[in-house]
CSV table of C-alpha atoms in Angstrom, one decimal:
chain,number,residue,atom,x,y,z
A,1,MET,CA,-12.0,-15.0,-5.8
A,2,SER,CA,-12.5,-12.6,-8.7
A,3,THR,CA,-9.5,-11.6,-10.9
A,4,ALA,CA,-9.6,-8.1,-9.4
A,5,ALA,CA,-9.6,-9.4,-5.9
A,6,ALA,CA,-6.8,-11.9,-6.7
A,7,ALA,CA,-4.7,-9.1,-8.2
A,8,ASP,CA,-5.5,-6.9,-5.2
A,9,ALA,CA,-4.3,-9.6,-2.8
A,10,ASN,CA,-1.2,-10.7,-4.7
A,11,VAL,CA,0.3,-7.7,-6.5
A,12,GLY,CA,3.1,-6.1,-4.6
A,13,SER,CA,2.6,-8.5,-1.6
A,14,SER,CA,5.4,-8.4,0.9
A,15,GLY,CA,4.4,-11.2,3.2
A,16,ARG,CA,4.1,-8.9,6.2
A,17,THR,CA,1.3,-9.4,8.7
A,18,PRO,CA,-1.2,-6.6,8.7
A,19,GLY,CA,-1.2,-4.8,12.0
A,20,ASN,CA,-4.8,-3.6,12.3
A,21,GLY,CA,-8.0,-3.1,10.4
A,22,PHE,CA,-6.8,0.1,8.7
A,23,ASP,CA,-3.7,-1.8,7.5
A,24,ARG,CA,-5.8,-4.6,6.2
A,25,PHE,CA,-8.3,-2.4,4.4
A,26,PHE,CA,-5.6,-0.5,2.6
A,27,GLN,CA,-3.2,-3.4,2.3
A,28,ILE,CA,-0.4,-1.2,3.5
A,29,SER,CA,1.8,-4.1,4.8
A,30,ALA,CA,0.7,-6.4,1.9
A,31,ARG,CA,2.0,-4.0,-0.6
A,32,GLY,CA,5.3,-3.5,1.3
A,33,SER,CA,4.5,0.1,2.5
A,34,THR,CA,4.2,2.0,5.7
A,35,VAL,CA,2.0,4.8,6.9
A,36,GLY,CA,5.1,7.1,6.9
A,37,ARG,CA,5.8,6.3,3.2
A,38,GLU,CA,2.1,6.9,2.3
A,39,VAL,CA,2.1,10.3,4.0
A,40,ARG,CA,5.3,11.3,2.3
A,41,GLY,CA,3.9,10.1,-1.0
A,42,GLY,CA,0.7,12.0,-0.5
A,43,PHE,CA,2.5,15.3,0.2
A,44,ALA,CA,4.8,14.8,-2.9
A,45,THR,CA,1.8,14.2,-5.1
A,46,PHE,CA,0.0,17.2,-3.8
A,47,PHE,CA,3.0,19.5,-4.3
A,48,THR,CA,3.5,18.3,-7.8
A,49,MET,CA,-0.2,18.8,-8.6
A,50,ALA,CA,-1.0,21.9,-6.6
A,51,TYR,CA,-0.4,24.1,-9.6
A,52,ILE,CA,-3.8,23.0,-11.0
A,53,VAL,CA,-5.6,25.1,-8.3
A,54,VAL,CA,-4.1,28.1,-10.0
A,55,LEU,CA,-3.7,27.1,-13.6
A,56,ASN,CA,-7.2,25.6,-14.1
A,57,PRO,CA,-9.0,28.8,-13.1
A,58,LEU,CA,-6.6,30.9,-15.4
A,59,ILE,CA,-7.5,28.7,-18.4
A,60,LEU,CA,-11.3,28.6,-17.8
A,61,ALA,CA,-11.5,32.2,-16.8
A,62,ALA,CA,-9.9,33.2,-20.1
A,63,GLY,CA,-12.8,31.7,-22.0
A,64,VAL,CA,-16.0,33.4,-23.1
A,65,ASP,CA,-19.3,31.6,-23.8
A,66,ALA,CA,-21.8,32.4,-26.5
A,67,THR,CA,-23.5,35.1,-24.4
A,68,GLY,CA,-20.2,36.8,-23.5
A,69,ALA,CA,-20.1,35.6,-20.0
A,70,LYS,CA,-17.0,34.6,-18.1
A,71,LEU,CA,-16.5,32.5,-15.0
A,72,PRO,CA,-15.2,34.1,-11.8
A,73,ILE,CA,-11.7,33.0,-11.1
A,74,THR,CA,-12.0,32.8,-7.3
A,75,ALA,CA,-14.9,30.5,-7.6
A,76,LEU,CA,-13.0,28.3,-10.1
A,77,ALA,CA,-10.1,28.0,-7.7
A,78,ALA,CA,-12.2,26.9,-4.8
A,79,GLY,CA,-14.2,24.5,-7.0
A,80,THR,CA,-11.1,23.0,-8.5
A,81,ALA,CA,-9.7,22.4,-5.1
A,82,LEU,CA,-12.9,20.9,-3.7
A,83,VAL,CA,-13.5,18.4,-6.5
A,84,ALA,CA,-9.9,17.4,-6.6
A,85,GLY,CA,-9.9,16.8,-2.9
A,86,VAL,CA,-13.2,14.8,-2.8
A,87,MET,CA,-12.4,12.7,-5.8
A,88,THR,CA,-8.9,12.0,-4.7
A,89,ILE,CA,-10.2,10.7,-1.4
A,90,LEU,CA,-12.9,8.7,-3.1
A,91,MET,CA,-10.3,7.1,-5.3
A,92,GLY,CA,-8.2,6.2,-2.1
A,93,VAL,CA,-11.1,4.7,-0.3
A,94,VAL,CA,-12.9,2.8,-3.2
A,95,ALA,CA,-10.0,1.8,-5.4
A,96,ARG,CA,-7.3,1.9,-2.7
A,97,PHE,CA,-4.8,2.9,-5.4
A,98,PRO,CA,-2.3,5.9,-5.1
A,99,LEU,CA,-3.9,7.8,-8.0
A,100,ALA,CA,-4.9,11.5,-7.4
A,101,LEU,CA,-7.4,13.3,-9.6
A,102,ALA,CA,-8.0,16.9,-10.6
A,103,ALA,CA,-9.2,19.1,-13.5
A,104,GLY,CA,-7.6,17.7,-16.6
A,105,LEU,CA,-5.4,19.9,-18.6
A,106,GLY,CA,-6.2,19.9,-22.4
A,107,VAL,CA,-9.8,19.1,-21.6
A,108,ASN,CA,-10.3,22.4,-19.8
A,109,ALA,CA,-8.8,24.3,-22.8
A,110,LEU,CA,-11.2,22.3,-25.1
A,111,VAL,CA,-14.1,23.4,-22.9
A,112,ALA,CA,-13.0,27.0,-22.6
A,113,TYR,CA,-12.0,27.7,-26.1
A,114,GLU,CA,-14.1,25.4,-28.3
A,115,ILE,CA,-17.2,24.2,-26.5
A,116,ALA,CA,-18.2,27.2,-24.4
A,117,PRO,CA,-18.1,29.7,-27.4
A,118,GLU,CA,-20.8,27.6,-29.0
A,119,MET,CA,-23.2,27.7,-26.0
A,120,THR,CA,-23.5,28.9,-22.4
A,121,TRP,CA,-21.1,27.8,-19.7
A,122,ALA,CA,-23.8,25.8,-18.0
A,123,ASP,CA,-24.5,24.0,-21.3
A,124,ALA,CA,-20.7,23.2,-21.8
A,125,MET,CA,-20.4,21.9,-18.3
A,126,GLY,CA,-23.5,19.8,-18.9
A,127,LEU,CA,-21.7,18.1,-21.8
A,128,VAL,CA,-18.9,17.2,-19.4
A,129,VAL,CA,-21.5,15.6,-17.1
A,130,ILE,CA,-22.9,13.7,-19.9
A,131,GLU,CA,-19.4,12.4,-21.0
A,132,GLY,CA,-18.7,11.3,-17.4
A,133,VAL,CA,-22.0,9.4,-17.2
A,134,VAL,CA,-21.3,7.7,-20.5
A,135,ILE,CA,-17.9,6.6,-19.3
A,136,ALA,CA,-19.4,5.3,-16.1
A,137,VAL,CA,-21.8,3.2,-18.0
A,138,LEU,CA,-19.0,1.8,-20.1
A,139,VAL,CA,-17.2,0.9,-16.8
A,140,LEU,CA,-20.3,-0.7,-15.3
A,141,THR,CA,-20.9,-2.8,-18.4
A,142,GLY,CA,-17.3,-4.0,-18.4
A,143,LEU,CA,-16.5,-2.6,-21.8
A,144,ARG,CA,-13.9,-0.1,-20.6
A,145,THR,CA,-12.0,-2.8,-18.6
A,146,ALA,CA,-12.3,-5.2,-21.5
A,147,VAL,CA,-10.7,-2.7,-23.9
A,148,PHE,CA,-7.8,-2.2,-21.5
A,149,ARG,CA,-7.3,-6.0,-21.2
A,150,ALA,CA,-7.2,-6.2,-25.0
A,151,VAL,CA,-4.1,-4.0,-25.3
A,152,PRO,CA,-0.9,-6.1,-25.5
A,153,THR,CA,1.2,-6.1,-22.3
A,154,GLU,CA,4.4,-4.7,-24.1
A,155,LEU,CA,2.3,-1.9,-25.6
A,156,LYS,CA,1.0,-1.1,-22.1
A,157,THR,CA,4.6,-0.9,-21.0
A,158,ALA,CA,5.4,1.4,-23.9
A,159,ILE,CA,2.5,3.7,-22.8
A,160,GLY,CA,4.0,3.9,-19.3
A,161,VAL,CA,7.5,4.8,-20.8
A,162,GLY,CA,5.9,7.4,-23.0
A,163,ILE,CA,4.2,9.0,-20.2
A,164,GLY,CA,7.5,9.1,-18.4
A,165,LEU,CA,9.0,11.2,-21.2
A,166,PHE,CA,5.8,13.2,-21.3
A,167,LEU,CA,6.2,14.0,-17.6
A,168,MET,CA,9.8,15.0,-18.1
A,169,ILE,CA,9.0,17.4,-21.0
A,170,ILE,CA,6.2,18.9,-18.9
A,171,GLY,CA,8.6,19.5,-16.1
A,172,LEU,CA,11.2,21.0,-18.4
A,173,VAL,CA,8.7,23.2,-20.1
A,174,ASP,CA,6.9,24.4,-17.0
A,175,ALA,CA,10.3,25.3,-15.4
A,176,GLY,CA,11.2,27.3,-18.6
A,177,PHE,CA,14.3,25.1,-19.2
A,178,VAL,CA,12.9,24.2,-22.6
A,179,ARG,CA,10.9,26.9,-24.5
A,180,ARG,CA,9.1,27.3,-27.8
A,181,ILE,CA,10.9,29.5,-30.3
A,182,PRO,CA,8.6,32.2,-31.6
A,183,ASP,CA,7.6,31.8,-35.3
A,184,ALA,CA,9.1,35.2,-35.9
A,185,ALA,CA,12.6,33.8,-35.1
A,186,GLY,CA,12.8,32.5,-38.7
A,187,THR,CA,14.1,29.0,-37.8
A,188,THR,CA,12.7,25.5,-38.3
A,189,VAL,CA,13.9,24.5,-34.8
A,190,PRO,CA,10.7,24.4,-32.6
A,191,VAL,CA,12.2,24.6,-29.1
A,192,GLU,CA,15.3,25.9,-27.5
A,193,LEU,CA,17.3,25.7,-24.2
A,194,GLY,CA,16.3,28.5,-21.8
A,195,ILE,CA,16.1,32.0,-23.1
A,196,GLY,CA,17.7,32.3,-26.6
A,197,GLY,CA,19.6,29.1,-26.1
A,198,LYS,CA,21.1,30.2,-22.7
A,199,LEU,CA,20.4,29.5,-19.1
A,200,MET,CA,20.3,33.2,-18.1
A,201,SER,CA,17.6,33.8,-15.5
A,202,TRP,CA,17.3,33.3,-11.7
A,203,PRO,CA,14.3,31.0,-11.9
A,204,LEU,CA,16.2,28.6,-14.3
A,205,LEU,CA,19.2,28.6,-11.9
A,206,VAL,CA,16.8,27.7,-9.0
A,207,PHE,CA,15.3,24.9,-11.1
A,208,CYS,CA,18.8,23.5,-12.1
A,209,LEU,CA,20.0,23.6,-8.5
A,210,GLY,CA,16.9,22.1,-7.2
A,211,LEU,CA,17.0,19.3,-9.8
A,212,LEU,CA,20.7,18.5,-8.9
A,213,LEU,CA,19.9,18.5,-5.2
A,214,THR,CA,16.9,16.1,-5.8
A,215,LEU,CA,19.0,13.8,-8.0
A,216,ILE,CA,21.7,13.7,-5.4
A,217,LEU,CA,19.3,12.9,-2.6
A,218,PHE,CA,17.7,10.2,-4.8
A,219,VAL,CA,21.0,8.6,-5.8
A,220,ARG,CA,22.0,8.5,-2.1
A,221,ARG,CA,18.6,6.9,-1.4
A,222,VAL,CA,17.5,9.5,1.1
A,223,LYS,CA,14.0,8.9,2.3
A,224,GLY,CA,11.7,11.6,1.0
A,225,ALA,CA,14.2,12.8,-1.6
A,226,ILE,CA,11.6,14.1,-4.0
A,227,LEU,CA,9.6,15.9,-1.3
A,228,ILE,CA,12.7,17.3,0.3
A,229,GLY,CA,13.8,18.6,-3.1
A,230,ILE,CA,10.5,20.4,-3.8
A,231,LEU,CA,10.5,22.0,-0.3
A,232,ALA,CA,14.2,23.0,-0.4
A,233,THR,CA,13.9,24.5,-3.9
A,234,THR,CA,10.8,26.5,-2.9
A,235,VAL,CA,12.7,27.9,0.0
A,236,LEU,CA,15.6,28.8,-2.3
A,237,ALA,CA,13.1,30.4,-4.8
A,238,ILE,CA,11.6,32.5,-1.9
A,239,VAL,CA,15.0,33.8,-1.0
A,240,VAL,CA,15.9,34.6,-4.5
A,241,GLU,CA,12.6,36.4,-5.2
A,242,ALA,CA,13.0,38.4,-1.9
A,243,ILE,CA,16.5,39.6,-3.1
A,244,ALA,CA,16.1,40.0,-6.8
A,245,LYS,CA,12.4,41.0,-7.1
A,246,ILE,CA,12.0,39.0,-10.3
A,247,GLY,CA,8.2,38.9,-10.6
A,248,PRO,CA,6.0,36.7,-12.9
A,249,SER,CA,6.8,35.8,-16.5
A,250,ASN,CA,3.7,37.6,-17.7
A,251,ALA,CA,2.3,40.5,-15.5
A,252,SER,CA,-0.5,42.7,-16.9
A,253,GLY,CA,0.2,41.4,-20.4
A,254,LYS,CA,3.8,42.4,-20.4
A,255,PRO,CA,6.1,39.4,-21.2
A,256,ASN,CA,9.0,38.9,-18.8
A,257,PRO,CA,11.0,35.8,-20.1
A,258,SER,CA,13.2,35.9,-17.0
A,259,GLY,CA,10.2,35.8,-14.6
A,260,TRP,CA,8.7,32.8,-12.7
A,261,SER,CA,6.5,30.5,-14.8
A,262,LEU,CA,3.3,30.6,-12.8
A,263,ASN,CA,3.5,31.2,-9.1
A,264,VAL,CA,5.8,33.9,-7.7
A,265,PRO,CA,7.6,32.3,-4.7
A,266,ARG,CA,6.9,34.8,-2.0
A,267,LEU,CA,5.3,34.7,1.3
A,268,PRO,CA,1.6,35.8,1.0
A,269,ASP,CA,-0.1,38.7,2.8
A,270,LYS,CA,-2.6,36.2,4.3
A,271,ILE,CA,-2.7,32.5,4.7
A,272,LEU,CA,-6.4,31.8,5.0
A,273,ASP,CA,-9.1,32.8,2.6
A,274,THR,CA,-12.9,32.0,2.5
A,275,PRO,CA,-13.7,29.7,-0.5
A,276,ASP,CA,-16.3,30.8,-3.0
A,277,LEU,CA,-18.4,27.8,-4.0
A,278,SER,CA,-21.0,29.7,-6.0
A,279,LEU,CA,-20.3,27.6,-9.2
A,280,LEU,CA,-21.4,24.3,-7.8
A,281,GLY,CA,-24.4,22.9,-9.6
A,282,LYS,CA,-24.3,25.4,-12.4
A,283,PHE,CA,-24.7,23.0,-15.3
A,284,ASN,CA,-27.4,22.2,-17.9
A,285,VAL,CA,-27.5,18.9,-19.8
A,286,LEU,CA,-30.3,19.7,-22.2
A,287,ASP,CA,-30.1,23.2,-23.8
A,288,SER,CA,-26.8,22.6,-25.6
A,289,TRP,CA,-28.6,20.2,-28.1
A,290,SER,CA,-30.9,23.0,-29.3
A,291,ARG,CA,-28.4,25.8,-29.0
A,292,ALA,CA,-25.5,24.3,-30.9
A,293,GLY,CA,-27.1,21.4,-32.8
A,294,TRP,CA,-27.0,17.7,-32.1
A,295,LEU,CA,-24.0,17.1,-34.5
A,296,VAL,CA,-21.8,19.7,-32.9
A,297,VAL,CA,-22.7,18.4,-29.4
A,298,LEU,CA,-22.0,14.7,-30.5
A,299,MET,CA,-18.5,15.8,-31.8
A,300,PHE,CA,-17.7,17.5,-28.6
A,301,VAL,CA,-18.8,14.7,-26.4
A,302,PHE,CA,-16.9,12.2,-28.6
A,303,THR,CA,-13.7,14.2,-28.3
A,304,LEU,CA,-14.1,14.5,-24.5
A,305,LEU,CA,-14.9,10.8,-24.3
A,306,ILE,CA,-11.9,9.6,-26.2
A,307,THR,CA,-9.5,11.9,-24.3
A,308,ASP,CA,-10.7,10.8,-20.9
A,309,PHE,CA,-11.2,7.2,-21.8
A,310,PHE,CA,-7.6,6.5,-22.8
A,311,ASP,CA,-5.7,9.1,-20.7
A,312,THR,CA,-6.8,7.4,-17.6
A,313,MET,CA,-5.8,3.9,-18.9
A,314,GLY,CA,-2.3,5.1,-19.7
A,315,THR,CA,-2.0,6.9,-16.4
A,316,MET,CA,-3.0,4.1,-14.1
A,317,VAL,CA,-0.7,1.7,-16.0
A,318,ALA,CA,2.2,4.1,-15.7
A,319,VAL,CA,1.6,4.7,-11.9
A,320,GLY,CA,1.1,1.0,-11.3
A,321,GLN,CA,4.2,0.2,-13.2
A,322,GLU,CA,6.3,2.7,-11.2
A,323,GLY,CA,5.0,1.1,-8.0
A,324,GLY,CA,5.3,-2.5,-9.0
A,325,LEU,CA,1.6,-2.9,-8.7
A,326,LEU,CA,0.7,-4.5,-12.0
A,327,ASP,CA,-0.2,-8.2,-12.4
A,328,ALA,CA,1.1,-10.5,-15.2
A,329,GLU,CA,-1.3,-9.0,-17.7
A,330,GLY,CA,-0.2,-5.4,-16.9
A,331,MET,CA,-3.3,-4.7,-15.0
A,332,PRO,CA,-3.4,-2.7,-11.7
A,333,PRO,CA,-5.3,-4.0,-8.7
A,334,ARG,CA,-9.0,-3.0,-8.5
A,335,THR,CA,-9.0,-1.8,-12.1
A,336,ARG,CA,-12.8,-1.6,-12.3
A,337,GLU,CA,-13.0,0.6,-9.2
A,338,ILE,CA,-10.2,2.9,-10.5
A,339,LEU,CA,-12.0,3.4,-13.8
A,340,LEU,CA,-15.4,3.9,-12.1
A,341,VAL,CA,-14.1,6.6,-9.7
A,342,ASP,CA,-12.4,8.3,-12.7
A,343,SER,CA,-15.6,8.4,-14.6
A,344,VAL,CA,-17.6,9.8,-11.6
A,345,ALA,CA,-14.8,12.5,-11.3
A,346,ALA,CA,-15.4,13.5,-14.9
A,347,ALA,CA,-19.1,14.2,-14.2
A,348,ALA,CA,-18.4,15.8,-10.8
A,349,GLY,CA,-16.0,18.3,-12.5
A,350,GLY,CA,-18.7,19.3,-14.9
A,351,ALA,CA,-21.3,19.6,-12.1
A,352,ALA,CA,-19.0,22.0,-10.2
A,353,SER,CA,-18.2,24.0,-13.4
A,354,VAL,CA,-14.5,23.3,-13.2
A,355,SER,CA,-14.3,21.0,-16.3
A,356,SER,CA,-13.7,17.2,-16.3
A,357,ASN,CA,-11.6,15.8,-13.5
A,358,THR,CA,-9.3,13.0,-14.4
A,359,SER,CA,-6.4,10.9,-13.0
A,360,PHE,CA,-3.1,12.8,-12.8
A,361,ILE,CA,0.1,11.3,-13.9
A,362,GLU,CA,1.9,13.5,-11.3
A,363,SER,CA,0.7,10.8,-8.9
A,364,ALA,CA,3.8,8.9,-10.0
A,365,SER,CA,5.9,11.4,-7.9
A,366,GLY,CA,4.1,10.1,-4.8
A,367,VAL,CA,4.7,6.6,-5.8
A,368,ALA,CA,8.4,7.3,-6.3
A,369,GLU,CA,8.3,8.5,-2.6
A,370,GLY,CA,7.0,5.1,-1.5
A,371,ALA,CA,3.1,5.4,-1.9
A,372,ARG,CA,1.5,2.1,-2.7
A,373,THR,CA,-2.0,2.4,-1.4
A,374,GLY,CA,-5.1,4.7,-1.1
A,375,VAL,CA,-3.7,6.1,2.2
A,376,ALA,CA,-1.5,8.5,0.2
A,377,ASN,CA,-4.8,9.7,-1.5
A,378,LEU,CA,-6.3,10.5,1.8
A,379,VAL,CA,-3.3,12.9,2.5
A,380,THR,CA,-3.3,14.4,-1.0
A,381,GLY,CA,-7.2,14.8,-0.9
A,382,VAL,CA,-7.1,16.5,2.6
A,383,LEU,CA,-4.4,18.9,1.4
A,384,PHE,CA,-6.5,19.8,-1.7
A,385,LEU,CA,-9.6,20.5,0.7
A,386,LEU,CA,-7.3,22.7,2.8
A,387,ALA,CA,-6.2,24.5,-0.3
A,388,MET,CA,-9.7,25.9,-0.6
A,389,PHE,CA,-8.9,27.8,2.6
A,390,LEU,CA,-5.1,28.1,2.1
A,391,ALA,CA,-5.2,29.2,-1.5
A,392,PRO,CA,-2.6,32.0,-0.8
A,393,LEU,CA,-0.2,29.5,0.6
A,394,VAL,CA,-0.6,27.1,-2.4
A,395,THR,CA,0.7,29.8,-4.7
A,396,VAL,CA,4.0,29.9,-2.9
A,397,VAL,CA,5.4,26.8,-4.6
A,398,PRO,CA,6.6,27.8,-8.1
A,399,PHE,CA,6.7,25.6,-11.2
A,400,GLU,CA,10.5,25.7,-11.0
A,401,ALA,CA,10.4,23.8,-7.7
A,402,ALA,CA,7.5,21.3,-8.4
A,403,SER,CA,9.0,20.4,-11.9
A,404,THR,CA,12.1,18.8,-10.3
A,405,ALA,CA,9.9,15.9,-9.2
A,406,LEU,CA,8.5,15.4,-12.7
A,407,VAL,CA,12.0,15.1,-14.3
A,408,VAL,CA,13.1,12.5,-11.7
A,409,VAL,CA,9.9,10.5,-12.1
A,410,GLY,CA,10.3,10.6,-15.8
A,411,PHE,CA,13.6,8.9,-15.4
A,412,LEU,CA,12.1,6.2,-13.1
A,413,MET,CA,9.3,5.5,-15.6
A,414,MET,CA,11.8,5.4,-18.5
A,415,MET,CA,13.5,2.4,-17.0
A,416,ALA,CA,10.7,0.0,-18.0
A,417,VAL,CA,11.7,0.4,-21.6
A,418,ARG,CA,14.0,-2.6,-21.2
A,419,GLN,CA,10.9,-4.9,-20.9
A,420,ILE,CA,10.0,-4.3,-24.6
A,421,ASP,CA,11.4,-6.7,-27.1
A,422,TRP,CA,13.0,-4.3,-29.6
A,423,THR,CA,14.1,-7.1,-31.9
A,424,ASP,CA,10.3,-7.9,-32.6
A,425,TYR,CA,9.4,-5.1,-35.1
A,426,GLU,CA,5.7,-6.0,-34.9
A,427,ILE,CA,5.5,-4.7,-31.3
A,428,ALA,CA,8.7,-2.5,-31.3
A,429,ILE,CA,7.3,-0.1,-33.9
A,430,PRO,CA,4.0,0.5,-32.2
A,431,ALA,CA,5.8,0.8,-28.9
A,432,PHE,CA,8.2,3.4,-30.5
A,433,LEU,CA,5.3,5.4,-31.9
A,434,ALA,CA,3.4,5.4,-28.6
A,435,ILE,CA,6.6,6.4,-26.6
A,436,THR,CA,7.6,9.3,-28.9
A,437,ILE,CA,4.3,10.7,-30.1
A,438,MET,CA,3.1,11.1,-26.5
A,439,PRO,CA,5.6,13.8,-25.5
A,440,PHE,CA,6.1,15.3,-28.8
A,441,THR,CA,2.3,16.1,-29.3
A,442,TYR,CA,1.8,16.8,-25.5
A,443,SER,CA,-1.0,14.2,-25.3
A,444,ILE,CA,-1.3,10.8,-23.8
A,445,SER,CA,-4.3,10.0,-26.0
A,446,ASN,CA,-2.3,10.8,-29.2
A,447,GLY,CA,0.4,8.4,-28.2
A,448,ILE,CA,-1.9,5.5,-27.3
A,449,GLY,CA,-3.9,6.1,-30.5
A,450,ALA,CA,-0.8,6.0,-32.6
A,451,GLY,CA,0.5,2.8,-30.9
A,452,ILE,CA,-2.8,1.0,-31.3
A,453,ILE,CA,-3.5,1.9,-34.9
A,454,SER,CA,0.0,1.0,-36.0
A,455,TYR,CA,-0.2,-2.3,-34.0
A,456,VAL,CA,-3.4,-3.3,-35.8
A,457,VAL,CA,-2.2,-2.2,-39.2
A,458,ILE,CA,1.1,-4.1,-38.9
A,459,LYS,CA,-0.6,-7.3,-37.7
A,460,LEU,CA,-3.0,-7.1,-40.7
A,461,ALA,CA,0.0,-6.5,-43.1
A,462,VAL,CA,1.9,-9.6,-41.9
A,463,GLY,CA,-1.2,-11.8,-42.0
A,464,LYS,CA,-1.7,-12.1,-38.2
A,465,ALA,CA,-5.1,-10.6,-38.0
A,466,ARG,CA,-6.4,-13.3,-35.6
A,467,ILE,CA,-3.8,-12.4,-33.0
A,468,VAL,CA,-5.4,-9.0,-32.6
A,469,HIS,CA,-8.2,-8.9,-30.0
A,470,PRO,CA,-11.5,-8.0,-31.7
A,471,LEU,CA,-12.0,-5.0,-29.5
A,472,LEU,CA,-8.8,-3.4,-30.7
A,473,TYR,CA,-10.2,-3.2,-34.3
A,474,GLY,CA,-13.0,-1.0,-32.9
A,475,VAL,CA,-10.6,1.0,-30.8
A,476,ALA,CA,-8.4,1.5,-33.8
A,477,LEU,CA,-11.3,2.8,-35.8
A,478,LEU,CA,-12.4,5.1,-33.1
A,479,PHE,CA,-8.8,6.6,-32.9
A,480,VAL,CA,-8.9,7.0,-36.7
A,481,LEU,CA,-12.1,9.1,-36.3
A,482,TYR,CA,-10.5,10.9,-33.4
A,483,PHE,CA,-7.4,11.9,-35.5
A,484,LEU,CA,-9.7,12.9,-38.4
A,485,ARG,CA,-12.1,14.9,-36.4
A,486,GLY,CA,-10.8,18.1,-37.9
A,487,PRO,CA,-11.6,17.2,-41.5
A,488,LEU,CA,-14.8,15.5,-40.3
A,489,GLU,CA,-16.0,18.6,-38.6
A,490,SER,CA,-15.3,20.8,-41.6
A,491,VAL,CA,-17.3,18.4,-43.8
A,492,LEU,CA,-20.2,17.7,-41.5
A,493,LEU,CA,-20.6,20.9,-39.7
């Protein structure tokens, strides 16, 4: 039996006898789960990720390519939901791991604001396809898995903890509980509580009440606590909006600090809508090289590659850690299949003109609800496919409701910090940097890079170079280039 197969058979085993072929294929009983838990987990994951169907189109539609063209927002929304649904289901069937995928934040901004202005949209999406193919080759050759195995177990644990804090701050920022202080404020403090240091808006009250309800349900071990919290908070938000008529935080370019962060929670005029799939296949893998130059293209592909390569590694460790699905080496079951589907998703996102798709850390909310297998992905994926037709309904759930799940999951993932030996400075310092830099720079890749570089440097400084896996030296060097890409671009380009 292969290592992956052994991990798949043993990790999270409950000793229960599988009831049927479906159970055996997805190892529902073997991982101590039930179909009911998987369904709840699938719903929870979808509701914490559904914002991407709205947010990804807003980000990409704001960009302009070198010809002055823009992408249609309705087609972006339909494409975002379609690729997320298909790739999430593929992950569930092939990898059988509760990890959902969708258009990656950060990467979409890179495509919209840095890559597209240098070429056409088709060229930019072609680069995303190229990046996905390159990562797929790295998976098939075993290099991506080998790099993952080379990372020390305690550093993998730290990555999961850092992602937990990252999730928490995403939730707090998305809900408006934590906000950036404008530069004009004349203060060195970068963020503040609520509005002007005060919790003084209806959306913030809804978030706080929803979070408290979710925490109470969770502490009382109510089944479906996170999902119930999201739904109950959404209902409260709909009632508040119907009475107070608050509106969005930014309507027609007019800031409204007291408004809802993204979705306004009100019942839509219609529930069904015909999806616009006109952007599918609108990519070009060749013209970008002649239009922008090979050096510019290589720098863009390298940046996309590093971001996707390590974000997924950190995400699958964090999700596996939350669900107790990691083996003794800190590896999730069917690692190769997880990474392969993720790389295919990157290329698929480019082919559909919705930017690179990647594994979403919000999947941890589904795992917190009990999801342990790919069955949860089937539920989440189907919901994304339905979102193509039910786009008006998806926009009912506001950030203030969905973000409650991210804060709770952040707490759950933080608990793994006790597994790190904080008395051993040689691992504690890299772990500390990975944990803190991830949320404070809003990037999983930045945290992983800081942890790996510091780990290698410290081992070299104390004369323990042989302990470091040879691959980590190459990874550390790549991260150095990644962090220095700004100066390198200014010199080379």
